Tab-separated table of C-alpha atoms and ligand atoms in Angstrom:
chain	number	residue	atom	x	y	z
A	1	MET	CA	-25.370	13.230	8.639
A	2	LYS	CA	-25.606	15.582	5.684
A	3	SER	CA	-22.016	16.507	4.847
A	4	ILE	CA	-18.811	14.524	4.653
A	5	GLY	CA	-15.212	15.006	3.480
A	6	VAL	CA	-12.882	12.675	1.797
A	7	PHE	CA	-8.916	12.782	1.472
A	8	THR	CA	-5.951	10.798	0.451
A	9	SER	CA	-2.969	10.618	2.682
A	10	GLY	CA	0.621	9.087	2.892
A	11	GLY	CA	2.172	7.122	0.002
A	12	ASP	CA	-0.071	7.450	-3.210
A	13	ALA	CA	-1.350	3.961	-4.505
A	14	PRO	CA	-2.890	3.160	-7.970
A	15	GLY	CA	-6.645	3.100	-7.362
A	16	MET	CA	-7.103	5.988	-4.940
A	17	ASN	CA	-8.893	7.845	-7.713
A	18	ALA	CA	-11.143	5.109	-8.235
A	19	ALA	CA	-11.796	5.264	-4.414
A	20	ILE	CA	-12.367	8.902	-4.399
A	21	ARG	CA	-14.813	8.636	-7.387
A	22	ALA	CA	-16.811	5.837	-5.597
A	23	VAL	CA	-16.873	7.904	-2.370
A	24	VAL	CA	-18.061	11.084	-4.294
A	25	ARG	CA	-20.707	9.259	-6.480
A	26	SER	CA	-22.088	7.131	-3.621
A	27	SER	CA	-22.400	10.220	-1.304
A	28	LEU	CA	-24.362	12.032	-3.959
A	29	PHE	CA	-26.425	9.139	-4.720
A	30	LEU	CA	-27.315	8.801	-1.102
A	31	GLY	CA	-28.001	12.314	-0.569
A	32	LEU	CA	-25.043	13.563	1.193
A	33	ASP	CA	-22.739	16.757	0.272
A	34	VAL	CA	-19.137	15.685	-0.162
A	35	TYR	CA	-16.003	17.895	0.162
A	36	GLY	CA	-12.797	16.928	-1.179
A	37	ILE	CA	-9.648	17.813	1.178
A	38	LYS	CA	-6.568	18.326	-0.792
A	39	TYR	CA	-2.923	17.249	0.502
A	40	GLY	CA	-4.379	15.041	3.158
A	41	TYR	CA	-4.286	16.423	6.786
A	42	ASN	CA	-2.115	19.656	5.480
A	43	GLY	CA	-5.089	20.591	3.386
A	44	MET	CA	-7.461	20.078	6.314
A	45	ILE	CA	-5.353	22.335	8.616
A	46	ASP	CA	-4.990	25.034	5.563
A	47	GLY	CA	-8.601	24.919	4.611
A	48	ASP	CA	-7.737	23.517	1.052
A	49	ILE	CA	-11.095	22.120	0.896
A	50	TYR	CA	-13.832	22.321	-1.857
A	51	LYS	CA	-17.310	20.789	-2.603
A	52	MET	CA	-17.229	18.109	-5.085
A	53	LYS	CA	-19.869	17.146	-7.854
A	54	SER	CA	-20.201	14.193	-9.908
A	55	TYR	CA	-18.142	15.703	-12.664
A	56	SER	CA	-15.371	16.382	-10.305
A	57	VAL	CA	-14.469	12.619	-10.445
A	58	SER	CA	-15.155	12.086	-14.194
A	59	ASN	CA	-12.495	10.434	-16.266
A	60	ILE	CA	-10.449	9.427	-13.295
A	61	VAL	CA	-11.166	5.818	-12.504
A	62	GLN	CA	-8.159	4.822	-14.723
A	63	ARG	CA	-5.702	7.256	-13.549
A	64	GLY	CA	-2.940	6.400	-11.034
A	65	GLY	CA	-1.936	8.812	-8.357
A	66	THR	CA	-4.577	10.987	-6.471
A	67	ILE	CA	-6.426	13.861	-7.815
A	68	LEU	CA	-6.791	15.056	-4.067
A	69	LYS	CA	-3.071	14.963	-3.937
A	70	SER	CA	-1.263	13.558	-0.907
A	71	ALA	CA	1.140	14.425	2.015
A	72	ARG	CA	2.538	13.318	5.178
A	73	SER	CA	1.742	16.000	7.752
A	74	LYS	CA	3.928	17.068	10.600
A	75	GLU	CA	1.635	19.759	11.617
A	76	PHE	CA	-1.228	17.203	12.181
A	77	MET	CA	0.977	15.323	14.584
A	78	THR	CA	0.573	18.321	17.025
A	79	LYS	CA	-2.586	18.812	19.305
A	80	GLU	CA	-2.604	22.405	17.665
A	81	GLY	CA	-2.621	21.230	14.183
A	82	ARG	CA	-5.427	18.909	14.871
A	83	ALA	CA	-7.364	21.660	16.514
A	84	LYS	CA	-6.897	23.764	13.424
A	85	ALA	CA	-8.142	21.116	11.156
A	86	TYR	CA	-11.099	20.591	13.463
A	87	GLU	CA	-12.196	24.246	13.123
A	88	GLN	CA	-11.877	23.966	9.240
A	89	LEU	CA	-14.244	21.018	9.221
A	90	LYS	CA	-16.727	22.709	11.621
A	91	LYS	CA	-16.808	26.059	9.683
A	92	ARG	CA	-17.956	24.059	6.627
A	93	GLY	CA	-20.460	21.593	8.493
A	94	ILE	CA	-18.455	18.408	7.552
A	95	GLU	CA	-19.589	15.842	10.018
A	96	GLY	CA	-17.818	12.712	8.741
A	97	LEU	CA	-14.553	11.755	7.132
A	98	ILE	CA	-13.241	9.400	4.884
A	99	ALA	CA	-9.562	8.779	5.001
A	100	ILE	CA	-7.958	6.918	2.181
A	101	GLY	CA	-4.388	5.789	3.063
A	102	GLY	CA	-2.227	3.504	5.081
A	103	ASP	CA	-1.153	3.003	8.825
A	104	GLY	CA	0.277	6.504	9.145
A	105	THR	CA	-3.183	7.880	7.903
A	106	PHE	CA	-5.387	5.706	10.157
A	107	THR	CA	-3.097	6.530	13.362
A	108	GLY	CA	-3.754	10.474	12.837
A	109	ALA	CA	-7.611	9.693	12.026
A	110	ASN	CA	-7.744	7.520	15.268
A	111	ILE	CA	-6.288	10.484	17.491
A	112	PHE	CA	-8.535	13.063	15.821
A	113	TYR	CA	-11.591	11.024	16.520
A	114	GLU	CA	-10.507	10.748	19.990
A	115	GLU	CA	-9.887	14.295	20.370
A	116	HIS	CA	-12.609	15.795	18.314
A	117	GLY	CA	-15.190	13.131	17.957
A	118	ILE	CA	-15.603	13.285	14.172
A	119	PRO	CA	-16.535	9.892	12.789
A	120	VAL	CA	-13.806	8.653	10.554
A	121	ILE	CA	-13.879	5.645	8.243
A	122	GLY	CA	-10.577	4.586	6.783
A	123	ALA	CA	-10.335	2.872	3.356
A	124	PRO	CA	-7.021	0.983	2.898
A	125	GLY	CA	-5.020	2.534	0.069
A	126	THR	CA	-1.345	1.552	0.076
A	127	ILE	CA	0.667	-0.567	-2.118
A	128	ASP	CA	2.162	-2.450	0.847
A	129	ASN	CA	-1.057	-4.780	1.625
A	130	ASP	CA	-0.005	-4.538	5.321
A	131	LEU	CA	-3.123	-3.435	6.959
A	132	TYR	CA	-4.972	-5.947	9.342
A	133	GLY	CA	-8.561	-6.022	8.586
A	134	SER	CA	-8.371	-6.337	4.828
A	135	ASP	CA	-7.265	-9.285	2.808
A	136	TYR	CA	-6.202	-6.585	-0.086
A	137	THR	CA	-5.509	-2.867	0.163
A	138	ILE	CA	-5.979	-0.525	-2.708
A	139	GLY	CA	-2.882	-0.360	-5.162
A	140	PHE	CA	-1.342	-3.618	-4.187
A	141	ASP	CA	-2.361	-5.823	-7.126
A	142	THR	CA	-1.256	-2.913	-9.487
A	143	ALA	CA	2.267	-2.696	-7.668
A	144	VAL	CA	2.603	-6.435	-7.918
A	145	ASN	CA	1.909	-6.378	-11.638
A	146	THR	CA	4.231	-3.425	-12.331
A	147	ALA	CA	7.127	-5.258	-10.351
A	148	LEU	CA	6.333	-8.563	-12.090
A	149	ASP	CA	6.690	-6.920	-15.520
A	150	ALA	CA	10.082	-5.478	-14.404
A	151	ILE	CA	11.348	-8.774	-13.353
A	152	ASP	CA	10.264	-10.484	-16.649
A	153	LYS	CA	12.435	-7.978	-18.368
A	154	ILE	CA	15.175	-8.348	-15.907
A	155	ARG	CA	15.185	-12.139	-16.360
A	156	ASP	CA	15.998	-11.684	-20.137
A	157	THR	CA	19.188	-10.104	-19.101
A	158	ALA	CA	19.989	-12.302	-16.278
A	159	ALA	CA	19.550	-15.390	-18.456
A	160	SER	CA	21.450	-13.800	-21.641
A	161	HIS	CA	24.446	-12.855	-19.422
A	162	ASP	CA	24.281	-15.783	-16.764
A	163	ARG	CA	23.858	-13.198	-14.039
A	164	VAL	CA	22.452	-13.213	-10.296
A	165	PHE	CA	19.969	-10.388	-10.111
A	166	PHE	CA	19.099	-8.905	-6.705
A	167	VAL	CA	15.768	-7.123	-7.344
A	168	GLU	CA	14.489	-4.870	-4.620
A	169	VAL	CA	10.820	-4.011	-4.112
A	170	MET	CA	9.072	-1.805	-2.010
A	171	GLY	CA	7.762	-2.750	1.614
A	172	ARG	CA	9.584	-0.980	4.516
A	173	HIS	CA	7.975	-3.191	7.123
A	174	SER	CA	6.074	-5.645	4.857
A	175	GLY	CA	6.976	-8.494	2.361
A	176	TYR	CA	3.685	-8.711	0.593
A	177	ILE	CA	4.865	-7.226	-2.827
A	178	ALA	CA	8.063	-9.202	-2.626
A	179	ILE	CA	6.348	-12.522	-2.056
A	180	HIS	CA	3.815	-12.015	-4.823
A	181	CYS	CA	5.996	-10.816	-7.464
A	182	GLY	CA	8.762	-13.288	-6.353
A	183	ILE	CA	6.309	-16.316	-6.804
A	184	GLY	CA	4.877	-14.893	-9.898
A	185	GLY	CA	8.255	-13.903	-11.529
A	186	GLY	CA	9.812	-17.413	-10.589
A	187	SER	CA	12.414	-16.201	-8.394
A	188	GLU	CA	14.875	-18.423	-6.477
A	189	LEU	CA	14.694	-16.722	-3.084
A	190	ILE	CA	12.512	-14.093	-1.598
A	191	MET	CA	13.823	-11.839	1.248
A	192	VAL	CA	11.315	-10.274	3.509
A	193	PRO	CA	11.113	-8.630	6.899
A	194	GLU	CA	8.702	-10.922	8.452
A	195	THR	CA	11.038	-13.900	8.000
A	196	SER	CA	14.762	-14.218	8.803
A	197	THR	CA	16.849	-15.423	5.795
A	198	THR	CA	20.703	-15.203	6.505
A	199	ILE	CA	23.434	-14.420	3.825
A	200	LYS	CA	24.369	-18.185	4.355
A	201	ASP	CA	21.031	-19.056	3.203
A	202	VAL	CA	21.284	-16.808	0.156
A	203	ILE	CA	24.736	-18.517	-0.686
A	204	GLU	CA	23.467	-22.046	-0.369
A	205	THR	CA	20.584	-21.286	-2.557
A	206	LEU	CA	22.742	-19.930	-5.174
A	207	LYS	CA	25.350	-22.825	-4.976
A	208	LYS	CA	22.541	-25.261	-5.388
A	209	GLY	CA	21.281	-23.566	-8.349
A	210	ARG	CA	24.682	-23.832	-9.947
A	211	ASP	CA	25.051	-27.435	-9.084
A	212	LYS	CA	21.687	-27.901	-10.942
A	213	ASP	CA	23.138	-26.145	-13.924
A	214	LYS	CA	21.125	-23.004	-13.439
A	215	THR	CA	22.912	-20.342	-15.011
A	216	SER	CA	20.989	-17.422	-13.764
A	217	SER	CA	19.003	-16.330	-10.829
A	218	ILE	CA	16.734	-13.758	-9.587
A	219	ILE	CA	16.396	-13.013	-5.740
A	220	VAL	CA	13.599	-10.673	-4.827
A	221	VAL	CA	14.373	-8.392	-1.876
A	222	ALA	CA	11.880	-6.287	0.196
A	223	GLU	CA	13.359	-3.160	0.970
A	224	GLY	CA	12.866	-3.571	4.767
A	225	ASP	CA	14.555	-7.003	4.965
A	226	GLU	CA	16.671	-7.366	8.292
A	227	GLN	CA	19.826	-7.967	6.197
A	228	GLY	CA	19.902	-4.807	4.643
A	229	ASN	CA	18.632	-3.315	1.118
A	230	ALA	CA	19.464	-5.291	-1.981
A	231	GLN	CA	22.746	-3.319	-2.557
A	232	GLU	CA	24.091	-4.329	0.751
A	233	ILE	CA	23.047	-7.997	0.476
A	234	ALA	CA	24.423	-8.242	-3.009
A	235	GLY	CA	27.635	-6.831	-1.605
A	236	LYS	CA	27.939	-9.517	1.039
A	237	VAL	CA	27.148	-12.286	-1.175
A	238	GLY	CA	29.631	-11.002	-3.812
A	239	GLN	CA	32.419	-11.119	-1.323
A	240	GLU	CA	31.703	-14.709	-0.680
A	241	LEU	CA	31.058	-16.003	-4.088
A	242	PRO	CA	33.259	-13.649	-6.288
A	243	ALA	CA	32.813	-15.666	-9.417
A	244	LEU	CA	29.341	-14.848	-9.767
A	245	ASP	CA	28.216	-11.968	-12.053
A	246	ILE	CA	25.777	-9.986	-9.809
A	247	ARG	CA	23.655	-6.998	-10.479
A	248	VAL	CA	21.301	-5.016	-8.436
A	249	SER	CA	18.082	-3.514	-9.603
A	250	ASN	CA	15.894	-1.138	-7.265
A	251	LEU	CA	12.386	-0.860	-8.763
A	252	GLY	CA	11.463	2.081	-6.583
A	253	HIS	CA	8.524	4.482	-7.236
A	254	ILE	CA	7.443	2.841	-10.778
A	255	GLN	CA	5.617	0.603	-8.258
A	256	ARG	CA	3.453	3.236	-6.887
A	257	GLY	CA	2.413	4.921	-10.364
A	258	GLY	CA	0.451	3.748	-13.190
A	259	SER	CA	-3.135	2.919	-14.213
A	260	PRO	CA	-4.773	0.521	-11.620
A	261	THR	CA	-5.675	-3.033	-12.583
A	262	SER	CA	-9.268	-4.051	-12.906
A	263	PHE	CA	-8.903	-5.927	-9.448
A	264	ASP	CA	-7.858	-2.570	-7.824
A	265	ARG	CA	-10.624	-0.384	-9.516
A	266	ILE	CA	-13.254	-2.880	-8.205
A	267	LEU	CA	-11.851	-3.060	-4.787
A	268	ALA	CA	-11.439	0.717	-4.736
A	269	SER	CA	-15.086	1.113	-5.946
A	270	ARG	CA	-16.528	-1.311	-3.411
A	271	LEU	CA	-14.726	0.071	-0.461
A	272	GLY	CA	-15.500	3.558	-1.223
A	273	LEU	CA	-19.180	2.732	-1.352
A	274	ALA	CA	-18.927	0.718	1.816
A	275	ALA	CA	-17.036	3.689	3.576
A	276	VAL	CA	-19.912	6.042	2.705
A	277	GLU	CA	-22.645	3.499	3.722
A	278	GLY	CA	-20.628	2.820	6.914
A	279	LEU	CA	-20.654	6.413	7.928
A	280	ILE	CA	-24.602	6.828	7.294
A	281	ASN	CA	-24.946	3.703	9.319
A	282	GLY	CA	-23.000	5.127	12.451
A	283	GLU	CA	-19.825	3.253	11.970
A	284	LYS	CA	-17.143	5.373	13.449
A	285	ASN	CA	-13.216	5.107	14.025
A	286	VAL	CA	-13.241	1.946	11.608
A	287	MET	CA	-11.381	0.607	8.602
A	288	VAL	CA	-13.420	-0.733	5.879
A	289	GLY	CA	-11.997	-3.892	4.310
A	290	ILE	CA	-12.565	-6.862	2.410
A	291	VAL	CA	-12.143	-10.344	4.056
A	292	ASN	CA	-13.077	-13.402	2.114
A	293	ASP	CA	-14.765	-11.079	-0.243
A	294	LYS	CA	-17.299	-9.657	2.244
A	295	ILE	CA	-17.090	-6.180	3.226
A	296	THR	CA	-15.931	-5.766	7.104
A	297	TYR	CA	-15.515	-2.949	9.446
A	298	THR	CA	-12.304	-3.357	11.889
A	299	SER	CA	-11.632	-0.669	14.413
A	300	LEU	CA	-8.807	1.615	13.459
A	301	LYS	CA	-7.001	0.783	16.712
A	302	LEU	CA	-6.894	-2.825	15.722
A	303	ALA	CA	-6.143	-1.994	12.084
A	304	ILE	CA	-2.996	-0.026	13.183
A	305	SER	CA	-1.817	-2.085	15.976
A	306	LYS	CA	-1.986	-5.802	14.671
A	307	SER	CA	0.218	-7.051	11.887
A	308	LYS	CA	-1.083	-9.017	9.232
A	309	PRO	CA	0.970	-12.211	9.075
A	310	ILE	CA	2.252	-13.454	5.836
A	311	ASN	CA	1.241	-16.458	4.352
A	312	GLU	CA	3.461	-19.217	5.176
A	313	ASP	CA	2.220	-21.379	2.399
A	314	LEU	CA	3.349	-18.940	-0.139
A	315	MET	CA	6.945	-19.064	1.331
A	316	ARG	CA	6.841	-23.046	1.151
A	317	LEU	CA	5.761	-22.816	-2.278
A	318	THR	CA	8.755	-20.905	-3.378
A	319	GLU	CA	11.036	-23.275	-1.948
A	320	ILE	CA	9.299	-26.090	-3.634
A	321	LEU	CA	8.927	-24.612	-6.993
A	322	ASN	CA	12.648	-23.813	-6.838
A	323	THR	CA	13.803	-27.606	-6.572
B	401	LIG	O1	3.932	2.796	2.143
B	401	LIG	C1	4.176	2.835	0.987
B	401	LIG	C2	5.421	2.897	0.336
B	401	LIG	O2	5.676	3.036	-0.951
B	401	LIG	C3	6.474	1.982	1.083
B	401	LIG	O3	6.473	0.565	0.689
B	401	LIG	C4	8.001	2.659	0.943
B	401	LIG	O4	8.698	2.146	1.889
B	401	LIG	C5	7.543	4.117	1.226
B	401	LIG	O5	6.117	4.077	0.995
B	401	LIG	C6	8.341	5.091	0.550
B	401	LIG	O6	7.870	6.427	0.803
B	401	LIG	P1	8.106	7.581	0.101
B	401	LIG	O7	7.624	7.991	-1.236
B	401	LIG	O8	7.926	8.790	1.017
B	401	LIG	O9	9.893	7.549	-0.154
């Protein structure tokens, strides 16, 4: 293999730039040409592709977002779109790909490999931390710390005004961010899609808190919770407990931005190098990950089809610490 391409796709995540840098510098170190593909699969289809040099990734390790830009491509979901993308790669002699993204990105990569046989290695880049085959994904740690900082600030107002706050964090299908910032932020309850928490449970938790003379509470809600979003849940609780002063805060996309933590930069750098080495060593159609601090390669099929279970110990911990 002489020439590879790298791209970011799906929702951006802090640390993607550190991963791009690691891919580019490792490729050059190992004697490969490396092409940057802009706007994910859209850029692959349109030929928005350029040769990268060492200086192309200078001064980006600390930057959030992605210098290669990102997109969710509708055209790549079609056979014709994928055929166009393949022609663009072939024209430039690109023989392998490194896809930095989440499950949508890897679903596309998997089909592309099956249709056109181009070896693809996925590097897990998503704040959701929901990919089977890696203990952590690039961006998760930064997103948790951003959410935590916001919760600490919200707590000041909650305490000053004796209020109940429902704080919504990202995670359409996954409660990892909610669980980690909920525990770190000392929340009374964490509501995630992976476990069922009823409105009755919420009301009981709040009543118990009041019985123990708690004057304020923070409930962290993952956006994909089965009871609805934080606004809807707060509305239902407010109807049952009208005496409470309830507020809702949706943290939204601030969780996706900002300078990556050292944890995310190191994770991204390790995964970037391991992705390049994987391609050189003949790995194909796999996601590189870190499990128990060791580099692993998991088939893309498994990474996208198996769900990563949440840590039940952490849910128990929240309950105990809320005594
Ligand atoms: O997958 C990352 C993520 O931030 C999810 O947590 C969230 O549900 C989704 O992306 C939001 O996507 P968009 O930026 O397209 O609104």
